[in-house]
Coordinates of C-alpha atoms in Angstrom, one line a residue:
X1 CA 0.0 0.0 0.0
X2 CA 1.3 3.5 -0.8
X3 CA 2.1 5.8 2.1
X4 CA -0.6 8.6 2.4
X5 CA 0.6 12.0 3.6
X6 CA -1.9 14.4 5.3
X7 CA 0.3 17.3 4.3
X8 CA 2.8 17.8 1.5
X9 CA 6.5 17.5 2.1
X10 CA 8.6 20.6 2.2
X11 CA 9.3 22.1 -1.2
X12 CA 12.9 23.2 -2.0
X13 CA 13.4 26.8 -2.9
X14 CA 14.6 27.5 -6.4
X15 CA 18.3 27.2 -5.7
X16 CA 20.8 29.6 -7.3
X17 CA 23.5 27.0 -7.5
X18 CA 24.1 23.3 -8.0
X19 CA 25.5 23.1 -4.5
X20 CA 22.3 24.3 -3.0
X21 CA 20.4 21.7 -5.0
X22 CA 22.8 19.0 -3.9
X23 CA 22.2 19.9 -0.3
X24 CA 18.5 19.5 -0.7
X25 CA 19.0 16.1 -2.4
X26 CA 21.4 14.7 0.2
X27 CA 20.0 16.2 3.4
X28 CA 16.3 16.6 2.7
X29 CA 15.9 13.9 0.0
X30 CA 14.0 16.4 -2.1
X31 CA 14.5 17.3 -5.7
X32 CA 12.7 18.2 -8.9
X33 CA 12.6 14.6 -10.1
X34 CA 12.9 11.2 -8.4
X35 CA 13.8 8.4 -10.8
X36 CA 13.2 4.8 -9.7
X37 CA 15.5 2.4 -11.5
X38 CA 19.0 3.0 -12.9
X39 CA 18.6 0.9 -16.0
X40 CA 18.8 2.1 -19.6
X41 CA 15.9 4.5 -19.5
X42 CA 16.1 5.5 -15.9
X43 CA 19.7 6.5 -16.1
X44 CA 19.4 8.2 -19.5
X45 CA 16.4 10.3 -18.4
X46 CA 18.1 11.2 -15.1
X47 CA 21.2 12.5 -17.1
X48 CA 19.0 14.3 -19.7
X49 CA 16.8 16.1 -17.2
X50 CA 19.9 17.1 -15.1
X51 CA 21.4 18.6 -18.1
X52 CA 18.3 20.8 -18.4
X53 CA 19.2 22.1 -14.9
X54 CA 16.7 19.9 -13.1
X55 CA 17.6 18.5 -9.7
X56 CA 17.5 14.7 -9.9
X57 CA 17.6 11.8 -7.4
X58 CA 18.3 8.4 -9.1
X59 CA 17.4 5.4 -7.0
X60 CA 18.6 1.9 -7.7
X61 CA 18.4 -1.3 -5.5
X62 CA 21.8 -2.5 -6.6
X63 CA 24.6 -0.6 -8.2
X64 CA 26.6 -3.7 -9.0
X65 CA 27.1 -4.3 -12.7
X66 CA 24.0 -6.2 -13.9
X67 CA 24.3 -9.5 -15.7
X68 CA 21.4 -10.1 -18.1
X69 CA 21.0 -12.1 -21.4
X70 CA 18.9 -9.5 -23.2
X71 CA 19.3 -5.8 -23.9
X72 CA 22.6 -6.4 -25.7
X73 CA 21.9 -5.2 -29.2
X74 CA 21.3 -1.5 -29.9
X75 CA 19.8 -0.9 -33.4
X76 CA 21.0 2.1 -35.5
X77 CA 17.9 4.1 -34.4
X78 CA 19.1 3.6 -30.8
X79 CA 22.7 4.6 -31.6
X80 CA 21.3 7.8 -33.2
X81 CA 19.2 8.6 -30.1
X82 CA 22.3 8.0 -27.9
X83 CA 24.2 10.6 -30.0
X84 CA 21.3 13.1 -29.7
X85 CA 21.4 12.7 -25.9
X86 CA 25.2 13.3 -25.9
X87 CA 25.8 9.8 -24.5
X88 CA 27.7 8.2 -27.4
X89 CA 30.7 7.9 -25.1
X90 CA 28.9 5.1 -23.2
X91 CA 29.6 2.8 -26.2
X92 CA 33.3 3.3 -25.8
X93 CA 35.5 1.1 -23.6
X94 CA 33.0 -1.8 -23.3
X95 CA 34.3 -3.9 -26.2
X96 CA 31.2 -3.2 -28.2
X97 CA 30.8 -4.8 -31.6
X98 CA 29.6 -3.2 -34.8
X99 CA 26.4 -4.6 -36.2
X100 CA 25.8 -4.1 -39.9
X101 CA 22.5 -5.9 -40.3
X102 CA 21.2 -9.4 -40.1
X103 CA 21.7 -12.8 -41.6
X104 CA 18.5 -14.9 -41.8
X105 CA 19.1 -18.7 -42.1
X106 CA 16.1 -20.7 -43.2
X107 CA 16.7 -24.5 -43.0
X108 CA 20.4 -24.0 -43.7
X109 CA 20.0 -21.4 -46.5
X110 CA 21.1 -17.9 -45.6
X111 CA 20.3 -14.4 -46.9
X112 CA 22.0 -11.2 -45.8
X113 CA 19.9 -8.2 -45.0
X114 CA 22.1 -5.2 -44.3
X115 CA 20.9 -1.9 -42.9
X116 CA 19.8 0.4 -45.8
X117 CA 22.6 2.5 -47.3
X118 CA 20.3 5.5 -48.1
X119 CA 19.3 5.9 -44.5
X120 CA 22.7 7.2 -43.4
X121 CA 24.4 10.5 -44.1
X122 CA 27.3 10.6 -46.6
X123 CA 26.2 7.4 -48.2
X124 CA 27.5 5.1 -45.5
X125 CA 25.3 2.4 -44.1
X126 CA 24.0 3.0 -40.5
X127 CA 25.4 0.7 -37.8
X128 CA 24.2 -0.8 -34.6
X129 CA 26.2 -2.0 -31.6
X130 CA 26.1 -5.1 -29.6
X131 CA 27.7 -5.5 -26.2
X132 CA 27.5 -6.9 -22.7
X133 CA 24.4 -5.4 -21.2
X134 CA 26.0 -4.8 -17.8
X135 CA 29.0 -3.0 -19.2
X136 CA 26.8 -0.5 -21.0
X137 CA 24.7 0.1 -17.9
X138 CA 27.9 0.6 -15.9
X139 CA 29.1 3.3 -18.3
X140 CA 25.7 5.1 -18.2
X141 CA 25.8 5.1 -14.4
X142 CA 29.3 6.5 -14.4
X143 CA 28.2 9.4 -16.5
X144 CA 25.2 9.9 -14.2
X145 CA 27.4 10.0 -11.1
X146 CA 29.5 12.7 -12.7
X147 CA 26.5 15.0 -13.3
X148 CA 26.4 17.8 -10.7
X149 CA 22.6 17.8 -10.7
X150 CA 22.2 14.1 -10.1
X151 CA 22.5 12.2 -6.8
X152 CA 22.6 8.4 -7.2
X153 CA 21.4 6.4 -4.2
X154 CA 21.5 2.6 -3.7
X155 CA 18.2 1.8 -2.0
X156 CA 15.2 -0.5 -2.5
X157 CA 12.0 1.4 -3.3
X158 CA 9.0 -0.2 -1.7
X159 CA 6.1 2.2 -2.1
X160 CA 5.0 5.5 -3.5
X161 CA 4.0 8.4 -1.3
X162 CA 0.6 9.9 -2.0
X163 CA -1.0 13.2 -0.9
X164 CA -4.3 12.5 0.9
X165 CA -5.5 16.0 -0.3
X166 CA -5.0 15.6 -4.0
X167 CA -4.0 12.0 -4.7
X168 CA -0.8 13.3 -6.2
X169 CA 2.3 11.1 -6.0
X170 CA 4.8 13.1 -3.9
X171 CA 7.7 10.6 -4.0
X172 CA 8.7 7.2 -2.8
X173 CA 9.3 5.2 0.3
X174 CA 12.4 3.0 0.4
X175 CA 14.6 0.8 2.5
X176 CA 18.3 1.7 2.8
X177 CA 20.5 -0.8 4.7
X178 CA 17.5 -2.0 6.7
X179 CA 16.2 1.5 7.5
X180 CA 13.1 3.3 6.1
X181 CA 13.8 6.2 3.9
X182 CA 11.8 8.7 1.9
X183 CA 12.5 10.7 -1.3
X184 CA 10.4 13.5 -2.6
X185 CA 10.1 15.2 -6.0
X186 CA 7.8 17.3 -8.1
X187 CA 7.8 14.4 -10.5
X188 CA 8.4 10.8 -9.8
X189 CA 9.5 8.6 -12.8
X190 CA 9.2 4.9 -12.3
X191 CA 11.4 2.8 -14.7
X192 CA 11.9 -0.4 -12.6
X193 CA 11.9 -2.8 -15.5
X194 CA 10.0 -5.8 -16.9
X195 CA 9.2 -7.1 -13.4
X196 CA 7.9 -3.7 -12.2
X197 CA 6.3 -3.9 -8.7
X198 CA 4.4 -0.6 -9.4
X199 CA 2.8 -1.4 -12.8
X200 CA -0.3 -3.1 -11.5
X201 CA -1.2 -0.1 -9.3
X202 CA -1.2 2.4 -12.1
X203 CA -2.1 0.8 -15.4
X204 CA -4.8 -1.7 -16.2
X205 CA -2.9 -3.8 -18.7
X206 CA -0.7 -6.7 -17.6
X207 CA 2.2 -8.3 -19.6
X208 CA 1.6 -11.6 -21.4
X209 CA 4.4 -14.1 -22.0
X210 CA 4.1 -17.3 -24.1
X211 CA 7.8 -18.2 -24.3
X212 CA 11.2 -17.7 -22.7
X213 CA 14.6 -17.0 -24.2
X214 CA 17.2 -19.4 -22.9
X215 CA 20.7 -18.0 -23.2
X216 CA 24.3 -19.2 -23.4
X217 CA 27.5 -17.4 -24.0
X218 CA 29.7 -18.9 -26.8
X219 CA 33.4 -18.4 -26.8
X220 CA 35.2 -17.7 -30.1
X221 CA 32.2 -18.9 -32.2
X222 CA 32.7 -18.9 -36.0
X223 CA 29.6 -17.0 -37.2
X224 CA 28.6 -17.3 -40.8
X225 CA 28.4 -13.6 -41.3
X226 CA 30.6 -11.6 -38.8
X227 CA 29.3 -8.2 -37.9
X228 CA 25.6 -9.3 -38.3
X229 CA 22.9 -10.6 -36.0
X230 CA 21.8 -14.1 -37.0
X231 CA 18.3 -15.5 -37.0
X232 CA 18.1 -19.3 -37.4
X233 CA 14.8 -20.7 -38.6
X234 CA 13.8 -24.3 -38.8
X235 CA 11.2 -26.7 -37.5
X236 CA 11.1 -25.0 -34.1
X237 CA 11.1 -21.5 -32.6
X238 CA 13.8 -19.0 -33.7
X239 CA 17.4 -18.9 -32.5
X240 CA 19.4 -15.7 -32.3
X241 CA 23.1 -15.4 -32.5
X242 CA 25.1 -12.1 -32.2
X243 CA 28.6 -11.1 -31.0
X244 CA 28.7 -9.2 -27.7
X245 CA 32.5 -8.9 -27.3
X246 CA 35.7 -9.7 -29.1
X247 CA 35.5 -13.4 -28.0
X248 CA 31.9 -13.7 -26.8
X249 CA 28.8 -14.5 -28.8
X250 CA 25.3 -14.6 -27.3
X251 CA 22.9 -17.3 -28.4
X252 CA 19.2 -17.0 -27.4
X253 CA 16.9 -19.9 -28.0
X254 CA 13.2 -19.3 -27.9
X255 CA 11.3 -22.1 -26.1
X256 CA 7.5 -21.8 -26.0
X257 CA 5.5 -22.8 -22.9
X258 CA 4.6 -26.4 -22.8
X259 CA 7.0 -27.5 -25.6
X260 CA 7.1 -31.3 -25.5
X261 CA 10.8 -31.6 -26.5
X262 CA 11.8 -29.5 -23.5
X263 CA 9.9 -31.4 -20.8
X264 CA 11.6 -33.5 -18.2
X265 CA 10.9 -36.7 -20.0
X266 CA 13.1 -35.6 -22.9
X267 CA 15.9 -34.2 -20.7
X268 CA 14.4 -30.8 -20.0
X269 CA 15.7 -27.6 -21.6
X270 CA 19.2 -28.9 -22.0
X271 CA 17.9 -32.0 -23.7
X272 CA 16.0 -29.8 -26.1
X273 CA 19.0 -27.6 -26.8
X274 CA 21.2 -30.7 -27.4
X275 CA 18.8 -32.9 -29.4
X276 CA 16.7 -30.3 -31.3
X277 CA 18.5 -26.9 -31.5
X278 CA 22.2 -28.0 -31.9
X279 CA 21.6 -30.0 -35.2
X280 CA 19.7 -27.0 -36.7
X281 CA 22.6 -24.5 -36.1
X282 CA 25.2 -23.6 -38.7
X283 CA 27.9 -26.2 -38.6
X284 CA 30.5 -23.5 -37.9
X285 CA 29.0 -22.7 -34.5
X286 CA 28.0 -26.2 -33.4
X287 CA 31.3 -26.9 -31.6
X288 CA 31.2 -23.7 -29.5
X289 CA 27.5 -24.2 -28.8
X290 CA 28.2 -27.8 -27.6
X291 CA 31.0 -26.6 -25.3
X292 CA 28.9 -23.8 -23.8
X293 CA 26.0 -26.2 -23.2
X294 CA 28.3 -28.6 -21.4
X295 CA 30.2 -26.1 -19.3
X296 CA 28.4 -22.7 -19.5
X297 CA 25.8 -21.1 -17.5
X298 CA 22.2 -21.5 -18.9
X299 CA 19.8 -18.7 -18.0
X300 CA 16.4 -17.6 -19.1
X301 CA 14.2 -14.5 -19.5
X302 CA 10.5 -14.3 -20.2
X303 CA 9.5 -12.9 -23.6
X304 CA 6.8 -10.4 -22.7
X305 CA 4.4 -8.3 -24.6
X306 CA 2.8 -5.2 -23.0
X307 CA 1.1 -2.5 -25.1
X308 CA 1.8 1.0 -23.9
X309 CA -0.6 2.9 -21.7
X310 CA -1.0 6.7 -21.4
X311 CA 0.2 8.1 -18.1
X312 CA -2.7 9.7 -16.2
X313 CA -1.4 9.7 -12.6
X314 CA -0.7 13.1 -11.0
X315 CA 3.0 13.5 -10.0
X316 CA 4.2 10.2 -11.6
X317 CA 5.0 8.7 -14.9
X318 CA 5.7 5.0 -15.7
X319 CA 8.3 4.4 -18.4
X320 CA 10.5 1.8 -20.0
X321 CA 9.7 -1.9 -19.7
X322 CA 7.4 -1.1 -16.8
X323 CA 5.1 0.6 -19.3
X324 CA 5.7 -1.0 -22.7
X325 CA 7.4 -4.3 -23.8
X326 CA 7.6 -6.3 -27.0
X327 CA 9.2 -9.7 -27.9
X328 CA 13.0 -9.2 -27.9
X329 CA 13.4 -11.1 -31.2
X330 CA 14.1 -7.8 -33.1
X331 CA 16.3 -6.2 -30.4
X332 CA 14.1 -3.0 -30.2
X333 CA 13.8 -2.4 -26.5
X334 CA 16.8 -0.1 -25.9
X335 CA 16.0 1.8 -29.2
X336 CA 12.5 2.5 -27.9
X337 CA 13.8 3.5 -24.5
X338 CA 16.4 5.9 -25.7
X339 CA 14.1 7.5 -28.3
X340 CA 11.5 8.0 -25.5
X341 CA 14.1 10.0 -23.6
X342 CA 14.8 12.1 -26.7
X343 CA 11.1 12.9 -27.0
X344 CA 10.7 13.6 -23.3
X345 CA 13.6 15.9 -23.3
X346 CA 11.6 18.1 -25.7
X347 CA 8.1 17.7 -24.1
X348 CA 9.3 18.2 -20.5
X349 CA 11.9 20.9 -21.2
X350 CA 12.0 23.9 -18.8
X351 CA 10.8 26.1 -21.7
X352 CA 7.7 24.0 -22.1
X353 CA 7.1 22.9 -18.5
X354 CA 8.8 25.4 -16.2
X355 CA 7.4 23.7 -13.1
X356 CA 7.2 19.9 -13.0
X357 CA 4.8 20.3 -10.1
X358 CA 2.2 21.6 -12.5
X359 CA 0.6 18.2 -12.8
X360 CA -2.1 19.2 -15.3
X361 CA 0.5 20.4 -17.7
X362 CA 2.7 17.3 -17.2
X363 CA -0.2 15.0 -17.8
X364 CA -1.1 16.9 -20.9
X365 CA 2.5 16.5 -22.2
X366 CA 2.4 12.8 -21.3
X367 CA -0.7 12.4 -23.5
X368 CA 1.2 14.1 -26.3
X369 CA 4.1 11.7 -25.6
X370 CA 1.9 8.7 -25.8
X371 CA 0.8 9.4 -29.3
X372 CA 3.9 11.1 -30.7
X373 CA 6.1 8.1 -29.8
X374 CA 3.8 5.8 -31.9
X375 CA 5.6 6.6 -35.2
X376 CA 8.6 4.6 -33.9
X377 CA 7.3 2.4 -31.1
X378 CA 4.2 1.1 -32.9
X379 CA 6.5 0.0 -35.7
X380 CA 8.9 -1.8 -33.5
X381 CA 6.2 -3.3 -31.2
X382 CA 4.1 -4.6 -34.0
X383 CA 7.0 -5.8 -36.1
X384 CA 8.5 -7.7 -33.1
X385 CA 5.2 -9.5 -32.4
X386 CA 4.3 -10.2 -36.0
X387 CA 7.8 -11.5 -36.9
X388 CA 7.8 -13.8 -33.9
X389 CA 4.5 -15.2 -35.0
X390 CA 6.0 -16.0 -38.4
X391 CA 9.4 -17.2 -37.2
X392 CA 7.9 -19.5 -34.6
X393 CA 5.4 -20.8 -37.1
X394 CA 3.1 -23.4 -35.5
X395 CA 0.5 -24.2 -38.3
X396 CA 0.6 -24.6 -42.1
X397 CA -0.5 -21.0 -42.8
X398 CA 2.2 -19.5 -40.6
X399 CA 4.8 -21.8 -42.1
X400 CA 3.7 -20.6 -45.6
X401 CA 4.1 -17.0 -44.4
X402 CA 7.5 -17.8 -42.9
X403 CA 8.6 -19.2 -46.3
X404 CA 7.2 -16.1 -48.0
X405 CA 9.1 -13.8 -45.7
X406 CA 12.4 -15.6 -46.4
X407 CA 11.7 -15.5 -50.2
X408 CA 10.8 -11.8 -49.9
X409 CA 14.2 -11.1 -48.3
X410 CA 15.9 -13.0 -51.2
X411 CA 14.4 -10.6 -53.7
X412 CA 16.7 -7.9 -52.2
X413 CA 16.4 -4.2 -52.9
X414 CA 13.4 -2.5 -51.3
X415 CA 12.2 -5.9 -50.1
X416 CA 15.2 -5.9 -47.7
X417 CA 15.7 -2.2 -47.2
X418 CA 12.2 -1.6 -46.0
X419 CA 11.8 -4.4 -43.4
X420 CA 15.3 -4.0 -42.0
X421 CA 14.9 -0.2 -41.9
X422 CA 11.8 -0.7 -39.8
X423 CA 13.6 -3.2 -37.6
X424 CA 16.5 -0.9 -37.1
X425 CA 14.4 2.0 -35.9
X426 CA 15.5 3.9 -39.1
X427 CA 12.1 4.0 -40.9
X428 CA 9.4 5.4 -38.7
X429 CA 6.3 5.1 -40.8
X430 CA 3.7 2.5 -39.8
X431 CA 2.2 2.3 -43.3
X432 CA 5.6 1.0 -44.6
X433 CA 5.2 -1.9 -42.1
X434 CA 1.7 -2.6 -43.3
X435 CA 2.8 -2.5 -47.0
X436 CA 5.7 -5.0 -46.5
X437 CA 3.8 -7.4 -44.3
X438 CA 1.0 -7.8 -46.8
X439 CA 3.5 -8.0 -49.7
X440 CA 4.9 -11.0 -47.8
X441 CA 1.4 -12.4 -47.5
X442 CA 0.7 -12.0 -51.2
X443 CA 4.1 -13.6 -52.1
X444 CA 3.3 -16.5 -49.8
X445 CA 0.0 -17.0 -51.7
X446 CA 1.8 -16.9 -55.0
X447 CA 4.3 -19.4 -53.8
X448 CA 1.5 -21.7 -52.7
X449 CA -0.1 -21.5 -56.1
X450 CA 3.2 -22.0 -58.0
X451 CA 4.1 -25.1 -56.1
X452 CA 0.7 -26.8 -56.2
X453 CA -0.4 -29.1 -59.1
X454 CA -3.3 -28.0 -61.3
X455 CA -5.7 -30.7 -59.9
X456 CA -5.3 -29.2 -56.4
X457 CA -6.5 -25.8 -57.6
X458 CA -9.7 -25.8 -55.4
X459 CA -7.8 -26.7 -52.3
X460 CA -5.1 -24.2 -53.2
X461 CA -7.7 -21.4 -53.4
X462 CA -8.9 -22.3 -49.9
X463 CA -5.4 -22.5 -48.6
X464 CA -4.7 -19.1 -50.1
X465 CA -7.7 -17.5 -48.4
X466 CA -6.5 -19.1 -45.1
X467 CA -3.0 -17.7 -45.5
X468 CA -4.4 -14.2 -46.1
X469 CA -6.8 -14.6 -43.2
X470 CA -3.9 -15.7 -40.9
X471 CA -1.9 -12.7 -41.9
X472 CA -4.8 -10.5 -40.8
X473 CA -5.2 -12.4 -37.6
X474 CA -1.4 -11.9 -36.9
X475 CA -1.2 -8.2 -37.6
X476 CA -4.5 -6.5 -36.8
X477 CA -4.7 -7.4 -33.1
X478 CA -1.3 -5.7 -32.6
X479 CA -2.4 -2.7 -34.6
X480 CA -5.5 -2.5 -32.4
X481 CA -3.4 -2.7 -29.2
X482 CA -1.4 0.3 -30.4
X483 CA -4.5 2.4 -31.1
X484 CA -5.7 2.0 -27.6
X485 CA -4.6 4.5 -24.9

């Protein structure tokens, strides 16, 4: 239950120096903004608001370098956002690898889909970066700790603090080394990740998860196309491979709930990886995969989907994975988070919102934020969910669409530039996604006709209708979820 205050906490005067602000943050635990969660979005928004002369308290339950198996691939649209925020330096000194695009391998046959050349200045192709997630977080936090307007505190936030007069969120309650603590701000930003403890109290939607990514770290793997993310498609769910360091490669295997080959009777997850996944991988990586499976640490993360919700709570906003998630297949999470920070830098700037305690104005700006972010986030969210449906094909129609998608990539040109531009956060037009998705559907139907004998024409017509219907069933629910507020 949130703490209810009968009277508001003391408000800091408008200090004339960063020293005065720091005193209010350290002695009175009061600032312009309290940020809960020092992950990608939380740390980036803390730095960004501090550079606009806001006083910021950044709270994190553990400042140790995190060790996660997702959040390791930053698309070109995310790299661009990082540059806009003046945080490009955070990609230096962490052994980050250049990502030039993707290699999709369909039953052993590969096709390269590079990022589109015409999307970058000076004719060069845009590039992403892949890295150890924890190293990137560490660099962001180091920058935050150097900001004079930011105070970083290691504490476990337990509740929000609410005014009994207005219902406005005034700050948070936390536990620091076993002692209760309180932090107050004109605006509280909660960015506590995919397992948010506050989400259910402030938005009606709940995340859904139908599968998990099981991850291993391969050492000195020989990837078919170095400098590219790899998507391996076969009889089962997709497998991702991408380099995260000079010697390290991440492999993520999607395992749907209730998968028979992964149950205990078949040796559990390790049995599935050994007997089903290993033979489907490119031969050049099978040896390193086998070694990692025998000696490495196997970990999992749920693959969650959570459509975004408009923030309507006075004094508080929910951001990042706490508010919006998509399947990590396309590596879009960090790109969404960093572009959200770029947009909020504009919408909550001191010129637009002089006083963050003006809750009506903040809520109005957050409504604008909800809809303006859609040009990018709806594309990434819908694409991630739709591609996963195709790549984890579980019925004949989805398998036909999966084949059509691969053949579409093989056509090259705009059939590659459009989809990978959307995936990379470069193209931000939802209609382009709609166009390419149904182009894939029509190609899938044409392939079905071209491969069927003439005497099967009536059945082929029925199958074609079912393929098109399945494409609509895959795409339109996700479009609908993006149109809701």
